Amino acid sequence: MAPKRLALASAVALLAAMARSDGPAGSCPVPIAQMRDSVLLQTHQALAPTKGASALEMKRSFGVTSDCASRLSMWEERSSACLLVRDGQALLVDVPYGSHPGWDFPGGTKHSGEAACETAEREVCEETGYQVRALEQLSWNVFRCEIVAEGVCTKPVDEGFLEKGWWSKSDLDQLTFRAETWGDKVGLMSQHLTEQPDIAGVCGCKVCRTEGFSTTSKQCAWGKDTSPEEACACLKASSLEGRDLVDDCGCKACEGEGWSSHAGMCRRGRSTSPQEACECRKTGEPWLSPR
């Protein structure tokens, strides 16, 4: 028998013997689950969830929530949400149901035995797919969180995954927020978001302030994506000799290309969004590259 299998077989035999033994007189009996975990740890075997484990225990065993309860000394149970900020923008989800639908912090209803910060972490994963880590408590029911992994939660739960978007401080007056949830959302975001730079895209729109070129009004407008056709026309009108006709992300607009964040590359039939253009322009100016 291989040494590893022999060690495991011996451990299992030890576990069975311990389970049958009543122990010395006056000693406290050792719970069978505790003996199991001890034996498996000593033989370097994985601790699978025990039969009958609750959904909460299974989520913890697979790492959806962090050690935030002990780390933040947050043991109270309540429904809660996360404020996630990345590159000066906040992550919001569009909640289409209820009497006051609109953009909101990702968050939701607590489960029994779940600390408030764990509720916030779990709900973010269930609504966006992002695994997050609570960093600090901002208000009674809102935590500042950070993304640690993407695409962790893949199976829809309850209402399923929600449309999500990253919004800057200058966008707050334009958004319709879901009412009566998580207190002063705009106030919290205003405190933790910084003003975005006035970076002009290929059509002169302030892309970091979520402006794109509107085909209908023929001018820059908030929340509009600049289509490849419009980007091509702007590029031709302002083209410098010897320069490629590519948009803010280096896509060949005159060939119908725009940037796809999902694919991480230029794709035909896609429009480069203001957020994508802003990120590309912050890291360089591909549309000014020589041929």
GROMACS .gro file of C-alpha atoms in nm:
model
  291
    1MET     CA    1   0.000   0.000   0.000
    2ALA     CA    2   0.131   0.349  -0.087
    3PRO     CA    3   0.257   0.549   0.215
    4LYS     CA    4  -0.009   0.820   0.166
    5ARG     CA    5  -0.291   0.564   0.152
    6LEU     CA    6  -0.145   0.379   0.450
    7ALA     CA    7  -0.138   0.701   0.653
    8LEU     CA    8  -0.498   0.775   0.560
    9ALA     CA    9  -0.611   0.423   0.644
   10SER     CA   10  -0.440   0.444   0.982
   11ALA     CA   11  -0.604   0.780   1.045
   12VAL     CA   12  -0.946   0.641   0.962
   13ALA     CA   13  -0.888   0.347   1.196
   14LEU     CA   14  -0.785   0.593   1.468
   15LEU     CA   15  -1.098   0.796   1.408
   16ALA     CA   16  -1.316   0.485   1.443
   17ALA     CA   17  -1.143   0.387   1.766
   18MET     CA   18  -1.183   0.738   1.906
   19ALA     CA   19  -1.550   0.737   1.817
   20ARG     CA   20  -1.606   0.406   2.005
   21SER     CA   21  -1.409   0.513   2.312
   22ASP     CA   22  -1.583   0.679   2.600
   23GLY     CA   23  -1.248   0.825   2.718
   24PRO     CA   24  -1.108   0.837   3.069
   25ALA     CA   25  -1.343   0.889   3.359
   26GLY     CA   26  -1.432   1.253   3.405
   27SER     CA   27  -1.304   1.361   3.061
   28CYS     CA   28  -1.513   1.560   2.815
   29PRO     CA   29  -1.627   1.365   2.509
   30VAL     CA   30  -1.478   1.490   2.179
   31PRO     CA   31  -1.741   1.568   1.914
   32ILE     CA   32  -1.712   1.338   1.614
   33ALA     CA   33  -1.696   1.635   1.371
   34GLN     CA   34  -1.404   1.782   1.566
   35MET     CA   35  -1.218   1.446   1.557
   36ARG     CA   36  -1.283   1.419   1.183
   37ASP     CA   37  -1.139   1.765   1.111
   38SER     CA   38  -0.836   1.694   1.328
   39VAL     CA   39  -0.759   1.366   1.150
   40LEU     CA   40  -0.807   1.512   0.803
   41LEU     CA   41  -0.584   1.810   0.879
   42GLN     CA   42  -0.310   1.581   1.012
   43THR     CA   43  -0.324   1.372   0.691
   44HIS     CA   44  -0.340   1.684   0.468
   45GLN     CA   45  -0.683   1.599   0.330
   46ALA     CA   46  -0.931   1.867   0.225
   47LEU     CA   47  -1.212   1.954   0.463
   48ALA     CA   48  -1.528   1.905   0.259
   49PRO     CA   49  -1.854   2.043   0.399
   50THR     CA   50  -2.014   1.792   0.637
   51LYS     CA   51  -2.346   1.633   0.550
   52GLY     CA   52  -2.629   1.863   0.643
   53ALA     CA   53  -2.409   2.175   0.638
   54SER     CA   54  -2.610   2.493   0.594
   55ALA     CA   55  -2.587   2.704   0.278
   56LEU     CA   56  -2.407   2.970   0.484
   57GLU     CA   57  -2.146   2.721   0.608
   58MET     CA   58  -2.091   2.592   0.254
   59LYS     CA   59  -2.044   2.946   0.119
   60ARG     CA   60  -1.783   3.013   0.386
   61SER     CA   61  -1.607   2.685   0.312
   62PHE     CA   62  -1.575   2.782  -0.055
   63GLY     CA   63  -1.444   3.132   0.026
   64VAL     CA   64  -1.727   3.358  -0.090
   65THR     CA   65  -1.700   3.562   0.230
   66SER     CA   66  -1.387   3.672   0.415
   67ASP     CA   67  -1.278   3.696   0.778
   68CYS     CA   68  -1.433   4.043   0.798
   69ALA     CA   69  -1.636   3.966   1.113
   70SER     CA   70  -1.328   3.905   1.328
   71ARG     CA   71  -1.108   4.152   1.140
   72LEU     CA   72  -1.354   4.441   1.177
   73SER     CA   73  -1.504   4.320   1.509
   74MET     CA   74  -1.838   4.323   1.331
   75TRP     CA   75  -2.067   4.055   1.473
   76GLU     CA   76  -2.405   4.228   1.442
   77GLU     CA   77  -2.652   4.079   1.195
   78ARG     CA   78  -2.831   4.313   0.955
   79SER     CA   79  -2.898   4.360   0.585
   80SER     CA   80  -2.607   4.548   0.432
   81ALA     CA   81  -2.430   4.661   0.116
   82CYS     CA   82  -2.088   4.749  -0.028
   83LEU     CA   83  -1.944   5.068  -0.171
   84LEU     CA   84  -1.683   4.959  -0.424
   85VAL     CA   85  -1.453   5.225  -0.573
   86ARG     CA   86  -1.203   5.161  -0.851
   87ASP     CA   87  -1.013   5.423  -1.052
   88GLY     CA   88  -1.228   5.701  -0.912
   89GLN     CA   89  -1.557   5.530  -1.003
   90ALA     CA   90  -1.819   5.351  -0.792
   91LEU     CA   91  -1.982   5.020  -0.882
   92LEU     CA   92  -2.362   5.035  -0.886
   93VAL     CA   93  -2.625   4.781  -0.988
   94ASP     CA   94  -2.948   4.864  -1.169
   95VAL     CA   95  -3.240   4.721  -0.969
   96PRO     CA   96  -3.543   4.704  -1.202
   97TYR     CA   97  -3.803   4.586  -0.950
   98GLY     CA   98  -3.984   4.736  -0.651
   99SER     CA   99  -4.181   5.058  -0.614
  100HIS     CA  100  -3.869   5.276  -0.659
  101PRO     CA  101  -3.633   5.105  -0.907
  102GLY     CA  102  -3.298   5.253  -1.001
  103TRP     CA  103  -2.923   5.239  -0.944
  104ASP     CA  104  -2.811   5.112  -0.605
  105PHE     CA  105  -2.522   4.975  -0.404
  106PRO     CA  106  -2.491   4.596  -0.442
  107GLY     CA  107  -2.629   4.445  -0.122
  108GLY     CA  108  -2.927   4.272   0.029
  109THR     CA  109  -3.098   4.075   0.302
  110LYS     CA  110  -2.906   3.900   0.580
  111HIS     CA  111  -2.900   3.526   0.642
  112SER     CA  112  -2.933   3.391   0.995
  113GLY     CA  113  -2.594   3.365   1.169
  114GLU     CA  114  -2.428   3.593   0.916
  115ALA     CA  115  -2.241   3.907   1.025
  116ALA     CA  116  -2.340   4.228   0.846
  117CYS     CA  117  -2.009   4.254   0.659
  118GLU     CA  118  -2.046   3.892   0.542
  119THR     CA  119  -2.395   3.971   0.413
  120ALA     CA  120  -2.254   4.259   0.210
  121GLU     CA  121  -1.975   4.041   0.066
  122ARG     CA  122  -2.211   3.755  -0.024
  123GLU     CA  123  -2.473   3.981  -0.182
  124VAL     CA  124  -2.215   4.156  -0.402
  125CYS     CA  125  -2.103   3.817  -0.535
  126GLU     CA  126  -2.460   3.703  -0.598
  127GLU     CA  127  -2.554   4.024  -0.781
  128THR     CA  128  -2.234   4.095  -0.977
  129GLY     CA  129  -2.019   3.780  -0.976
  130TYR     CA  130  -1.737   3.967  -0.798
  131GLN     CA  131  -1.583   3.822  -0.483
  132VAL     CA  132  -1.513   4.114  -0.251
  133ARG     CA  133  -1.355   4.187   0.085
  134ALA     CA  134  -1.504   4.434   0.334
  135LEU     CA  135  -1.240   4.685   0.449
  136GLU     CA  136  -1.424   4.921   0.684
  137GLN     CA  137  -1.770   5.017   0.800
  138LEU     CA  138  -1.885   5.347   0.646
  139SER     CA  139  -2.234   5.369   0.793
  140TRP     CA  140  -2.478   5.155   0.986
  141ASN     CA  141  -2.532   4.919   0.692
  142VAL     CA  142  -2.271   5.009   0.426
  143PHE     CA  143  -1.911   4.883   0.406
  144ARG     CA  144  -1.623   4.995   0.190
  145CYS     CA  145  -1.516   4.688  -0.003
  146GLU     CA  146  -1.257   4.587  -0.262
  147ILE     CA  147  -1.273   4.333  -0.544
  148VAL     CA  148  -1.045   4.033  -0.494
  149ALA     CA  149  -1.164   3.816  -0.786
  150GLU     CA  150  -1.406   3.830  -1.080
  151GLY     CA  151  -1.644   3.564  -1.207
  152VAL     CA  152  -1.654   3.377  -0.875
  153CYS     CA  153  -2.032   3.350  -0.843
  154THR     CA  154  -2.166   3.205  -1.169
  155LYS     CA  155  -2.507   3.062  -1.078
  156PRO     CA  156  -2.799   3.308  -1.041
  157VAL     CA  157  -2.952   3.335  -0.693
  158ASP     CA  158  -3.293   3.489  -0.613
  159GLU     CA  159  -3.334   3.780  -0.859
  160GLY     CA  160  -3.019   3.681  -1.047
  161PHE     CA  161  -2.731   3.894  -1.168
  162LEU     CA  162  -2.805   4.263  -1.215
  163GLU     CA  163  -2.684   4.509  -1.475
  164LYS     CA  164  -2.382   4.685  -1.332
  165GLY     CA  165  -2.195   5.004  -1.413
  166TRP     CA  166  -1.901   5.211  -1.293
  167TRP     CA  167  -1.993   5.574  -1.232
  168SER     CA  168  -1.784   5.880  -1.152
  169LYS     CA  169  -1.858   6.169  -0.918
  170SER     CA  170  -1.972   6.388  -1.206
  171ASP     CA  171  -2.237   6.125  -1.298
  172LEU     CA  172  -2.422   6.135  -0.967
  173ASP     CA  173  -2.660   6.417  -1.062
  174GLN     CA  174  -2.760   6.231  -1.380
  175LEU     CA  175  -2.846   5.894  -1.227
  176THR     CA  176  -3.184   5.774  -1.100
  177PHE     CA  177  -3.122   5.603  -0.768
  178ARG     CA  178  -3.331   5.337  -0.603
  179ALA     CA  179  -3.514   5.503  -0.315
  180GLU     CA  180  -3.514   5.417   0.055
  181THR     CA  181  -3.209   5.189   0.064
  182TRP     CA  182  -2.870   5.218   0.237
  183GLY     CA  183  -2.913   5.574   0.363
  184ASP     CA  184  -2.739   5.868   0.193
  185LYS     CA  185  -2.583   5.690  -0.106
  186VAL     CA  186  -2.495   6.009  -0.292
  187GLY     CA  187  -2.332   6.155   0.019
  188LEU     CA  188  -2.119   5.844   0.074
  189MET     CA  189  -2.006   5.837  -0.289
  190SER     CA  190  -1.929   6.208  -0.290
  191GLN     CA  191  -1.698   6.154   0.007
  192HIS     CA  192  -1.508   5.865  -0.152
  193LEU     CA  193  -1.500   5.958  -0.521
  194THR     CA  194  -1.256   6.204  -0.678
  195GLU     CA  195  -1.325   6.431  -0.972
  196GLN     CA  196  -1.236   6.276  -1.306
  197PRO     CA  197  -1.000   6.459  -1.546
  198ASP     CA  198  -1.135   6.645  -1.849
  199ILE     CA  199  -0.992   6.406  -2.108
  200ALA     CA  200  -1.130   6.463  -2.458
  201GLY     CA  201  -1.206   6.167  -2.680
  202VAL     CA  202  -1.182   6.148  -3.058
  203CYS     CA  203  -1.497   6.361  -3.097
  204GLY     CA  204  -1.396   6.607  -2.825
  205CYS     CA  205  -1.633   6.461  -2.564
  206LYS     CA  206  -1.525   6.442  -2.198
  207VAL     CA  207  -1.501   6.063  -2.186
  208CYS     CA  208  -1.397   6.044  -1.818
  209ARG     CA  209  -1.717   6.230  -1.735
  210THR     CA  210  -1.920   5.970  -1.925
  211GLU     CA  211  -1.976   6.180  -2.237
  212GLY     CA  212  -2.004   6.030  -2.583
  213PHE     CA  213  -2.110   6.163  -2.923
  214SER     CA  214  -2.485   6.147  -2.988
  215THR     CA  215  -2.580   6.060  -3.345
  216THR     CA  216  -2.927   6.211  -3.290
  217SER     CA  217  -2.828   6.551  -3.151
  218LYS     CA  218  -2.489   6.565  -3.327
  219GLN     CA  219  -2.315   6.675  -3.011
  220CYS     CA  220  -2.158   6.534  -2.696
  221ALA     CA  221  -2.411   6.398  -2.448
  222TRP     CA  222  -2.391   6.228  -2.109
  223GLY     CA  223  -2.423   5.850  -2.108
  224LYS     CA  224  -2.385   5.807  -2.486
  225ASP     CA  225  -2.147   5.565  -2.656
  226THR     CA  226  -1.961   5.698  -2.959
  227SER     CA  227  -2.041   5.468  -3.252
  228PRO     CA  228  -1.764   5.361  -3.490
  229GLU     CA  229  -1.933   5.564  -3.765
  230GLU     CA  230  -1.929   5.884  -3.558
  231ALA     CA  231  -1.573   5.817  -3.440
  232CYS     CA  232  -1.464   5.767  -3.802
  233ALA     CA  233  -1.623   6.095  -3.911
  234CYS     CA  234  -1.457   6.284  -3.621
  235LEU     CA  235  -1.122   6.124  -3.698
  236LYS     CA  236  -1.141   6.215  -4.067
  237ALA     CA  237  -1.233   6.573  -3.981
  238SER     CA  238  -0.938   6.616  -3.746
  239SER     CA  239  -0.692   6.370  -3.898
  240LEU     CA  240  -0.323   6.451  -3.893
  241GLU     CA  241  -0.124   6.338  -4.193
  242GLY     CA  242   0.055   6.009  -4.130
  243ARG     CA  243  -0.173   5.909  -3.843
  244ASP     CA  244  -0.395   5.602  -3.822
  245LEU     CA  245  -0.772   5.654  -3.809
  246VAL     CA  246  -0.822   5.467  -3.482
  247ASP     CA  247  -1.036   5.558  -3.183
  248ASP     CA  248  -0.939   5.615  -2.817
  249CYS     CA  249  -0.870   5.244  -2.766
  250GLY     CA  250  -0.684   5.192  -3.092
  251CYS     CA  251  -0.980   5.037  -3.274
  252LYS     CA  252  -1.026   5.090  -3.650
  253ALA     CA  253  -1.343   5.295  -3.634
  254CYS     CA  254  -1.371   5.336  -4.012
  255GLU     CA  255  -1.382   4.957  -4.039
  256GLY     CA  256  -1.666   4.936  -3.787
  257GLU     CA  257  -1.454   4.848  -3.484
  258GLY     CA  258  -1.509   4.951  -3.121
  259TRP     CA  259  -1.362   4.831  -2.792
  260SER     CA  260  -1.510   4.526  -2.616
  261SER     CA  261  -1.428   4.513  -2.244
  262HIS     CA  262  -1.566   4.159  -2.228
  263ALA     CA  263  -1.328   4.036  -2.498
  264GLY     CA  264  -1.045   4.272  -2.400
  265MET     CA  265  -0.992   4.370  -2.764
  266CYS     CA  266  -1.140   4.560  -3.059
  267ARG     CA  267  -1.443   4.398  -3.219
  268ARG     CA  268  -1.653   4.480  -3.525
  269GLY     CA  269  -2.001   4.607  -3.446
  270ARG     CA  270  -1.901   4.737  -3.101
  271SER     CA  271  -1.911   5.099  -2.983
  272THR     CA  272  -1.640   5.223  -2.749
  273SER     CA  273  -1.813   5.346  -2.431
  274PRO     CA  274  -1.698   5.664  -2.252
  275GLN     CA  275  -1.571   5.453  -1.960
  276GLU     CA  276  -1.366   5.236  -2.195
  277ALA     CA  277  -1.232   5.541  -2.381
  278CYS     CA  278  -1.138   5.707  -2.051
  279GLU     CA  279  -0.946   5.402  -1.932
  280CYS     CA  280  -0.763   5.371  -2.264
  281ARG     CA  281  -0.672   5.740  -2.270
  282LYS     CA  282  -0.542   5.725  -1.913
  283THR     CA  283  -0.298   5.454  -2.013
  284GLY     CA  284  -0.193   5.614  -2.341
  285GLU     CA  285  -0.315   5.771  -2.662
  286PRO     CA  286  -0.326   5.487  -2.917
  287TRP     CA  287  -0.517   5.691  -3.175
  288LEU     CA  288  -0.220   5.928  -3.207
  289SER     CA  289   0.024   5.646  -3.284
  290PRO     CA  290   0.210   5.677  -3.617
  291ARG     CA  291   0.155   5.426  -3.897
   0.00000   0.00000   0.00000
